[in-house]
Short mmCIF file of C-alpha atoms and ligand atoms in Angstrom, two decimals:
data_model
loop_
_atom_site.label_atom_id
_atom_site.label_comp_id
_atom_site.label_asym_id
_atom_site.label_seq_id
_atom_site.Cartn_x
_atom_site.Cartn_y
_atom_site.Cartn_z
CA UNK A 3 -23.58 24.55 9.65
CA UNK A 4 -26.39 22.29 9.87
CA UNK A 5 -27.03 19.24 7.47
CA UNK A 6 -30.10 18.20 6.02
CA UNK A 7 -30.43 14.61 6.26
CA UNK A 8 -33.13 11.86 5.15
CA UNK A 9 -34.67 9.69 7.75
CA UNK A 10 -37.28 7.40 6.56
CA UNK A 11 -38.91 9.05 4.06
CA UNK A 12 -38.21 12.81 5.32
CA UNK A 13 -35.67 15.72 5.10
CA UNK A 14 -35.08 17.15 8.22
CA UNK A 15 -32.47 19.43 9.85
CA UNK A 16 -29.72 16.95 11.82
CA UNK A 17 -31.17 18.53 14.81
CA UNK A 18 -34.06 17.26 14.77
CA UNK A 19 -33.88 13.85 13.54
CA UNK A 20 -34.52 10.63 15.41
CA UNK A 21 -34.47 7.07 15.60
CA UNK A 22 -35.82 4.74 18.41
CA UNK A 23 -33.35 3.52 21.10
CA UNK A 24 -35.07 0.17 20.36
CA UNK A 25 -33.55 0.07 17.19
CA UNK A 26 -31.87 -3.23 15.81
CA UNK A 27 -29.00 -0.87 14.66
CA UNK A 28 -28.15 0.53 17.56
CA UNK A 29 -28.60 -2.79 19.87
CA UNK A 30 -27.19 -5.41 17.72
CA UNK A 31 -25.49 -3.81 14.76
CA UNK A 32 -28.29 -5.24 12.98
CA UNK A 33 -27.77 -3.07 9.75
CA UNK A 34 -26.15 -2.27 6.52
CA UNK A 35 -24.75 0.42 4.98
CA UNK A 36 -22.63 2.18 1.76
CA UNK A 37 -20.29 5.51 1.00
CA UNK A 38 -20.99 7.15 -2.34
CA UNK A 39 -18.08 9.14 -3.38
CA UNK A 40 -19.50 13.08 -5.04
CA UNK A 41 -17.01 14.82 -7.27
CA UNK A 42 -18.48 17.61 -8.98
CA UNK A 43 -21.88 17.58 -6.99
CA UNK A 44 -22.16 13.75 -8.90
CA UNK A 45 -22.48 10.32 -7.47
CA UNK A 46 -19.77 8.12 -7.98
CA UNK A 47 -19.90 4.55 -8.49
CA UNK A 48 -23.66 4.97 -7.69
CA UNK A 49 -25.10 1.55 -9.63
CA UNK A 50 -22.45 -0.30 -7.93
CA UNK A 51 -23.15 0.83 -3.83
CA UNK A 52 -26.95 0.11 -5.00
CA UNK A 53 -26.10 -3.32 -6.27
CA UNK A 54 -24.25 -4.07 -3.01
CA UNK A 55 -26.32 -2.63 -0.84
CA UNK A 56 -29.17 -5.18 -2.36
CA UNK A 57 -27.01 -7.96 -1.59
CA UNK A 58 -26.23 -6.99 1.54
CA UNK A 59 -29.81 -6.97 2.73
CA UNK A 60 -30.75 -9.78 1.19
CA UNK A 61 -27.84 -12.19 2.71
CA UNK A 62 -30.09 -10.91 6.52
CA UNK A 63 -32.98 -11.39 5.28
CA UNK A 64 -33.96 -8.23 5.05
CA UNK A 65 -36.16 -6.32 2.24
CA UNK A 66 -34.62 -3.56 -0.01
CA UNK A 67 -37.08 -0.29 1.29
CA UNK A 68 -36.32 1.66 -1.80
CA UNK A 69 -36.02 0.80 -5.64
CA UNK A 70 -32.31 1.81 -6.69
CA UNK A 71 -34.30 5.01 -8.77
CA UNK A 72 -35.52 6.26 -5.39
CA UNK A 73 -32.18 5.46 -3.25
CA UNK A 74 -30.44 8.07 -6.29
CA UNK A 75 -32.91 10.30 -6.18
CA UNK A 76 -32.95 10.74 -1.86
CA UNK A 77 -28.66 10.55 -2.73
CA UNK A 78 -29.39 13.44 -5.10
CA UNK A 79 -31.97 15.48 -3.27
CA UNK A 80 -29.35 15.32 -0.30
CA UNK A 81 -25.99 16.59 -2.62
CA UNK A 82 -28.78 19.67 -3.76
CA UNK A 83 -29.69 20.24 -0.46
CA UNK A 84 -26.50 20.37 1.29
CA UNK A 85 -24.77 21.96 -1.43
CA UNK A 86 -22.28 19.42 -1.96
CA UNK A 87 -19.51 19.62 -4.51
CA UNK A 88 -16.72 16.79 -3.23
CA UNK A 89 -18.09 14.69 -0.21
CA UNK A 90 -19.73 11.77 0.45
CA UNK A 91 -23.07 10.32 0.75
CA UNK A 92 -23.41 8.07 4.26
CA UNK A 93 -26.53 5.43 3.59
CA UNK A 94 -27.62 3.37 6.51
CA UNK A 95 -30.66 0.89 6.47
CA UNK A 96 -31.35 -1.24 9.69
CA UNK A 97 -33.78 -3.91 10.10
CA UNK A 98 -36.08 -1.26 12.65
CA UNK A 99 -37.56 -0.92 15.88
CA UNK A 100 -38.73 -3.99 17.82
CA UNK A 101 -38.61 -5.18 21.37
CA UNK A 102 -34.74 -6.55 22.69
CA UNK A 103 -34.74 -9.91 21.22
CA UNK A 104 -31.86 -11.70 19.52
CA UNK A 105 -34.99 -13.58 16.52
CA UNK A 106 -35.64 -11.19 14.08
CA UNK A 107 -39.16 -9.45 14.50
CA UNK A 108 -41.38 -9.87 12.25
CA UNK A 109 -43.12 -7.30 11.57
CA UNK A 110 -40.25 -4.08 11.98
CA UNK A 111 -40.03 -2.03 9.19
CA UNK A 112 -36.39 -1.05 8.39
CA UNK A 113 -34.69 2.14 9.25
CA UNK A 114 -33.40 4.24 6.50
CA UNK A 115 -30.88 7.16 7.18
CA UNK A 116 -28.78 8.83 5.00
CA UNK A 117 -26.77 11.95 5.73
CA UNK A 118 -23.52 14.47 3.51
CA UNK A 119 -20.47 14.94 4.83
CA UNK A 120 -18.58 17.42 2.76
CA UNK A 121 -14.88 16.83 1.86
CA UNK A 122 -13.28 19.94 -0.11
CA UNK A 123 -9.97 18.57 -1.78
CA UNK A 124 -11.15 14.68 -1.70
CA UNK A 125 -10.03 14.64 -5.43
CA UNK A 126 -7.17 16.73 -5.13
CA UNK A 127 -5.75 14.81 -1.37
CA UNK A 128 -2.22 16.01 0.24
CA UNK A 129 -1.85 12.27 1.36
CA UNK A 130 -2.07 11.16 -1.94
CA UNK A 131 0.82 12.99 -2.93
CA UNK A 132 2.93 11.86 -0.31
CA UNK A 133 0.90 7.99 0.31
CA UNK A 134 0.24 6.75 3.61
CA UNK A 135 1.89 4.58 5.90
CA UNK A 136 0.37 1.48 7.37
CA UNK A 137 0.76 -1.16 10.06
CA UNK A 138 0.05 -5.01 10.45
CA UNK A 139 -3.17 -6.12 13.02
CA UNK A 140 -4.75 -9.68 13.03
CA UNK A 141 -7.82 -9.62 11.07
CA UNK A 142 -10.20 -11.02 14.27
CA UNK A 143 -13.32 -10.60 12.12
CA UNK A 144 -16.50 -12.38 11.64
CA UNK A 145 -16.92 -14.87 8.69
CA UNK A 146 -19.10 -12.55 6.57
CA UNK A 147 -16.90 -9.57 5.65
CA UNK A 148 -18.27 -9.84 2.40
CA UNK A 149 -21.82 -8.46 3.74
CA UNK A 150 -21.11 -4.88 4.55
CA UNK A 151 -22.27 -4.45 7.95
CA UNK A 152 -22.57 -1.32 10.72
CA UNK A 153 -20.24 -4.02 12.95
CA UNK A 154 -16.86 -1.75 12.77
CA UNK A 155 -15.39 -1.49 15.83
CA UNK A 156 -12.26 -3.63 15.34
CA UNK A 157 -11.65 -1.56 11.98
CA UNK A 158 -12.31 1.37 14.61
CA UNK A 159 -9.71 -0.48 17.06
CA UNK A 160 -7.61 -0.74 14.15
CA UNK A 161 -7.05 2.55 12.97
CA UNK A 162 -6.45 3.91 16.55
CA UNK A 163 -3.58 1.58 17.05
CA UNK A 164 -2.18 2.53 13.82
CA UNK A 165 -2.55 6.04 14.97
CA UNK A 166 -0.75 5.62 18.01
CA UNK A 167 2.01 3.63 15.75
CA UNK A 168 2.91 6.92 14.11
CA UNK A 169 0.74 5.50 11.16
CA UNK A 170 -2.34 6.04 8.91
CA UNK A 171 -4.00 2.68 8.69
CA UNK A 172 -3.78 -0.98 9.44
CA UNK A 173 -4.13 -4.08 7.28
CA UNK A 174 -5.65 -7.29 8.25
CA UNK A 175 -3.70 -10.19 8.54
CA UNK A 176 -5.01 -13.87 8.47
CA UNK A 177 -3.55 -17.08 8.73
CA UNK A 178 0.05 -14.89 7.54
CA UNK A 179 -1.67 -13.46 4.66
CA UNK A 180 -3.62 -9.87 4.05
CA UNK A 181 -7.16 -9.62 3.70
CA UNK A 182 -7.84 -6.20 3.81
CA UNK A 183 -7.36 -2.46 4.85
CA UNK A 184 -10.00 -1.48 8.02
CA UNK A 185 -11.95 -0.13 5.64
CA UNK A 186 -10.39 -0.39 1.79
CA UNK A 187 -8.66 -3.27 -0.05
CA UNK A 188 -5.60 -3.92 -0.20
CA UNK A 189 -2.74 -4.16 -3.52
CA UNK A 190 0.96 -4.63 -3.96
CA UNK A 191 2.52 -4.26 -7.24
CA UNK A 192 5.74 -6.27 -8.61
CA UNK A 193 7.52 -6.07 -11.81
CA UNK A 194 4.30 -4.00 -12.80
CA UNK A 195 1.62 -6.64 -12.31
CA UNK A 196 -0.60 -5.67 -9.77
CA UNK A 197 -1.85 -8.42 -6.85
CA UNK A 198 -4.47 -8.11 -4.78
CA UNK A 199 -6.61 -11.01 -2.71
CA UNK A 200 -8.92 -12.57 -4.70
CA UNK A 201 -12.88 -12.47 -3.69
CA UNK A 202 -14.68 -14.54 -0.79
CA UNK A 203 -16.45 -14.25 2.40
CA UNK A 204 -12.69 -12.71 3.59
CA UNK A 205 -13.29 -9.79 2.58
CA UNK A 206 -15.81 -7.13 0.94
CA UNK A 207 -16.10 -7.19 -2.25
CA UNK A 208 -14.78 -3.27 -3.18
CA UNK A 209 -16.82 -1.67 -5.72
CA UNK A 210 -13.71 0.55 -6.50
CA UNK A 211 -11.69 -2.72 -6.22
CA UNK A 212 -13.80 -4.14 -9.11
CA UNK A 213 -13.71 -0.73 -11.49
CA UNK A 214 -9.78 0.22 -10.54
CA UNK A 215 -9.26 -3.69 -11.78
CA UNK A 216 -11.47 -2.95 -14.68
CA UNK A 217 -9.50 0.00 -15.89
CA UNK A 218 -6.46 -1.79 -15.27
CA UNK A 219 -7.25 -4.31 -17.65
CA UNK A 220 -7.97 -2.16 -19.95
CA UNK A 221 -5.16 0.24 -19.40
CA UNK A 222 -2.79 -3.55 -20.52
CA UNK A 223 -1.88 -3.80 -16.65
CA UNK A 224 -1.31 -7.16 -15.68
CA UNK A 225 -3.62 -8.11 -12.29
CA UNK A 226 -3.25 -11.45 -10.43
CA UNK A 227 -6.28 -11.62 -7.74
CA UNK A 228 -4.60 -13.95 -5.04
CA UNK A 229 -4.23 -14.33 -1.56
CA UNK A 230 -0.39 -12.66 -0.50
CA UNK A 231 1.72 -12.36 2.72
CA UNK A 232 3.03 -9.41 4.59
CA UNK A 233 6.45 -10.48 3.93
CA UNK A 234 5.79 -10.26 0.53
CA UNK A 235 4.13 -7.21 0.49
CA UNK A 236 7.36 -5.45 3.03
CA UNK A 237 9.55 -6.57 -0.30
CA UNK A 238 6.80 -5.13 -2.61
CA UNK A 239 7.79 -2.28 -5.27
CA UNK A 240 4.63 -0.25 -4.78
CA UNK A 241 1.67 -0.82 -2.51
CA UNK A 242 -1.93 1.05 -2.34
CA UNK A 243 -5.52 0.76 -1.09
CA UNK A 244 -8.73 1.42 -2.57
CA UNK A 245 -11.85 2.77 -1.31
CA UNK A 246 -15.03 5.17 -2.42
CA UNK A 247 -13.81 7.78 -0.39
CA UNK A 248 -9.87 7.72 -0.87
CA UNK A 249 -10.13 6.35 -4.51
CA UNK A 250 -6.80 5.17 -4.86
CA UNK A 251 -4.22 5.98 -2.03
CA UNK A 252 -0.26 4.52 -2.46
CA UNK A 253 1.15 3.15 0.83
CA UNK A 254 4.86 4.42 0.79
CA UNK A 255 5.47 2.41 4.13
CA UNK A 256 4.61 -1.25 5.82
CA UNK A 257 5.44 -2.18 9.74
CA UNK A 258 7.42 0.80 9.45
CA UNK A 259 9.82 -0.65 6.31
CA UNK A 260 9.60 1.91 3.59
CA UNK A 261 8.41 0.43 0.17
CA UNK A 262 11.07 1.03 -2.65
CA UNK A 263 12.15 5.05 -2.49
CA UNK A 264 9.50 5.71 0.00
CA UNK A 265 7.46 8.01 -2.15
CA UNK A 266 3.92 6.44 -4.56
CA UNK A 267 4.50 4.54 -6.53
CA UNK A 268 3.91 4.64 -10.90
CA UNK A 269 1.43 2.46 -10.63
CA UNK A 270 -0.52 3.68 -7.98
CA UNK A 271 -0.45 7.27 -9.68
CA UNK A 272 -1.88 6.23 -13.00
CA UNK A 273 -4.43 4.83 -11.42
CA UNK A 274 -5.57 7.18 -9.25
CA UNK A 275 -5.50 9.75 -12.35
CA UNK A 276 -7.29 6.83 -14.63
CA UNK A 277 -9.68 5.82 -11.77
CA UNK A 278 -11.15 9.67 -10.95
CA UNK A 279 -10.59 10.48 -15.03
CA UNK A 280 -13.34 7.33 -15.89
CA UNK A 281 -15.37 7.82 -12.81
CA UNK A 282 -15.81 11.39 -13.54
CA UNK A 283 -17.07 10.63 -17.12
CA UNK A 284 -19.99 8.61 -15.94
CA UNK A 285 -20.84 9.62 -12.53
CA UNK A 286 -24.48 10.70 -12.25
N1 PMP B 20 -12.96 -3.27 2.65
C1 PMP B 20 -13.53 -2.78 3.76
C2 PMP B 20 -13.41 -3.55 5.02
C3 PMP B 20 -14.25 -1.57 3.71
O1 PMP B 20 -14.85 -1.10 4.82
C4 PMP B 20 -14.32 -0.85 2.49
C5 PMP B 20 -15.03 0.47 2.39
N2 PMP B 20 -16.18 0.57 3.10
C6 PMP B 20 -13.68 -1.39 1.36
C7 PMP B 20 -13.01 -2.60 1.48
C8 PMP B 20 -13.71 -0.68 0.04
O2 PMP B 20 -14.96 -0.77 -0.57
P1 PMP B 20 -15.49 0.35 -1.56
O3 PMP B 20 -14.46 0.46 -2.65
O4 PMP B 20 -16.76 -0.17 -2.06
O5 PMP B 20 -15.61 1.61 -0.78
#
């Protein structure tokens, strides 16, 4: 079935939308973007992927081309449209069309595409039943993981060789320590306090990171936000990622060593429940 989906300032048919081949996007990965999470036909998280995506932007120089009441509304008009119940909103701004030169142009007015994908059963996920299982990579990354750019091949490159390991995912490993999943962060849990790297250009700054450590707090978890190894994480009692669109997913298995009994973790479980129960509540 076809989607509707917004491209600078219209609704169209997938079909029949466009953007330039001169755009900085597609030529230099010149571009931004964020994944709302819908449950219930409602946004997720949504103040949070606008605050980041306004950071974002501004750390390239680039101006915001919507005020965050317009970017819900086009998320919202697109949910209606598509009839989305569980899914995810895709938003994608680029800095625009302009002759092949590395110098920013002046004058390009940015690209702005957003599109649905619908995922029946995100809430409700077989893998998080069972957790996933992840390899180690090096984490060969730019600097600036904290800016959330359209540059993901090597978290691309990273899930196909976890796929041809047998496995679901990879984590990032730098100077002996993990920065992140490919494309969520990264926890262990031991003795019941939960660890997971601390913020900085190393990686991107989660916006289900910061709420899942919100509600942990609350919940009287203890949290530690530090910088920890693989070995330590191969020894861990629990391990899980986060992300908008797998919430919170337990990793039963590291470089192929299963974590305690193999099967998710306590922790992990209550907050996935906690995490969707809260997010729920004041999704709009
Ligand atoms: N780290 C990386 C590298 C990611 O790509 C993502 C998701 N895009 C995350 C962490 C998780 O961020 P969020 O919770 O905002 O989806």
């Amino acid at each position: 079935m076809s989607r509707i989906v917004y491209v600078n300032g219209e609704y169209v048919p997938e079909e029949e939308a466009k953007v330039s081949v001169f755009d900085r996007g597609f030529l230099f990965a010149d571009g931004v973007y964020e994944v709302t999470s819908v449950l219930g036909g409602k946004l997720i998280d949504f103040a949070g992927h606008a605050k980041r995506l306004s950071r974002s932007l501004a750390e390239l120089e680039m101006d915001n081309p919507l005020s965050e009441d317009a970017w819900l509304e086009v998320h919202r008009e697109l949910v209606a449209r598509n009839g989305i119940d569980e899914g995810l909103v895709y938003l994608q701004v680029t800095r625009g069309a302009a002759d092949r030169d590395f110098a920013y142009p002046k004058d390009a007015s940015p690209t702005v595409v957003l599109f649905t994908q619908a995922k029946p059963g995100l809430a409700d996920s077989p893998a998080a039943k069972v957790g996933i299982k992840v390899i180690s990579i090096p984490d060969i990354r730019w600097g600036r993981r904290d800016i959330k750019t359209v540059q993901l091949l090597y978290p691309s490159m990273g899930k196909m060789a976890a796929k041809k390991a047998g496995a679901d995912d990879a984590w990032m490993i730098e100077d002996g320590a993990v920065t992140e999943g490919t494309s969520n962060n990264a926890y262990i849990v031991k003795g019941r306090k939960i660890i997971t790297r601390h913020l900085s250009n190393d990686i991107l700054h989660g916006i289900t990171r910061a709420a899942v450590l919100r509600f942990a707090r609350e919940a009287q978890m203890e949290v530690e936000e530090r910088a920890f190894t693989i070995d330590e994480a191969k020894v861990a009692d629990e391990a899980f990622i986060t992300s908008a669109s797998t919430f919170v997913m337990p990793v039963v298995e590291i470089d192929g060593t299963a974590l305690g009994d193999g099967t998710p973790g306590p922790v992990a479980a209550r907050l996935r429940e906690i995490y969707l129960e809260e997010s729920r509540a004041v999704a709009v």
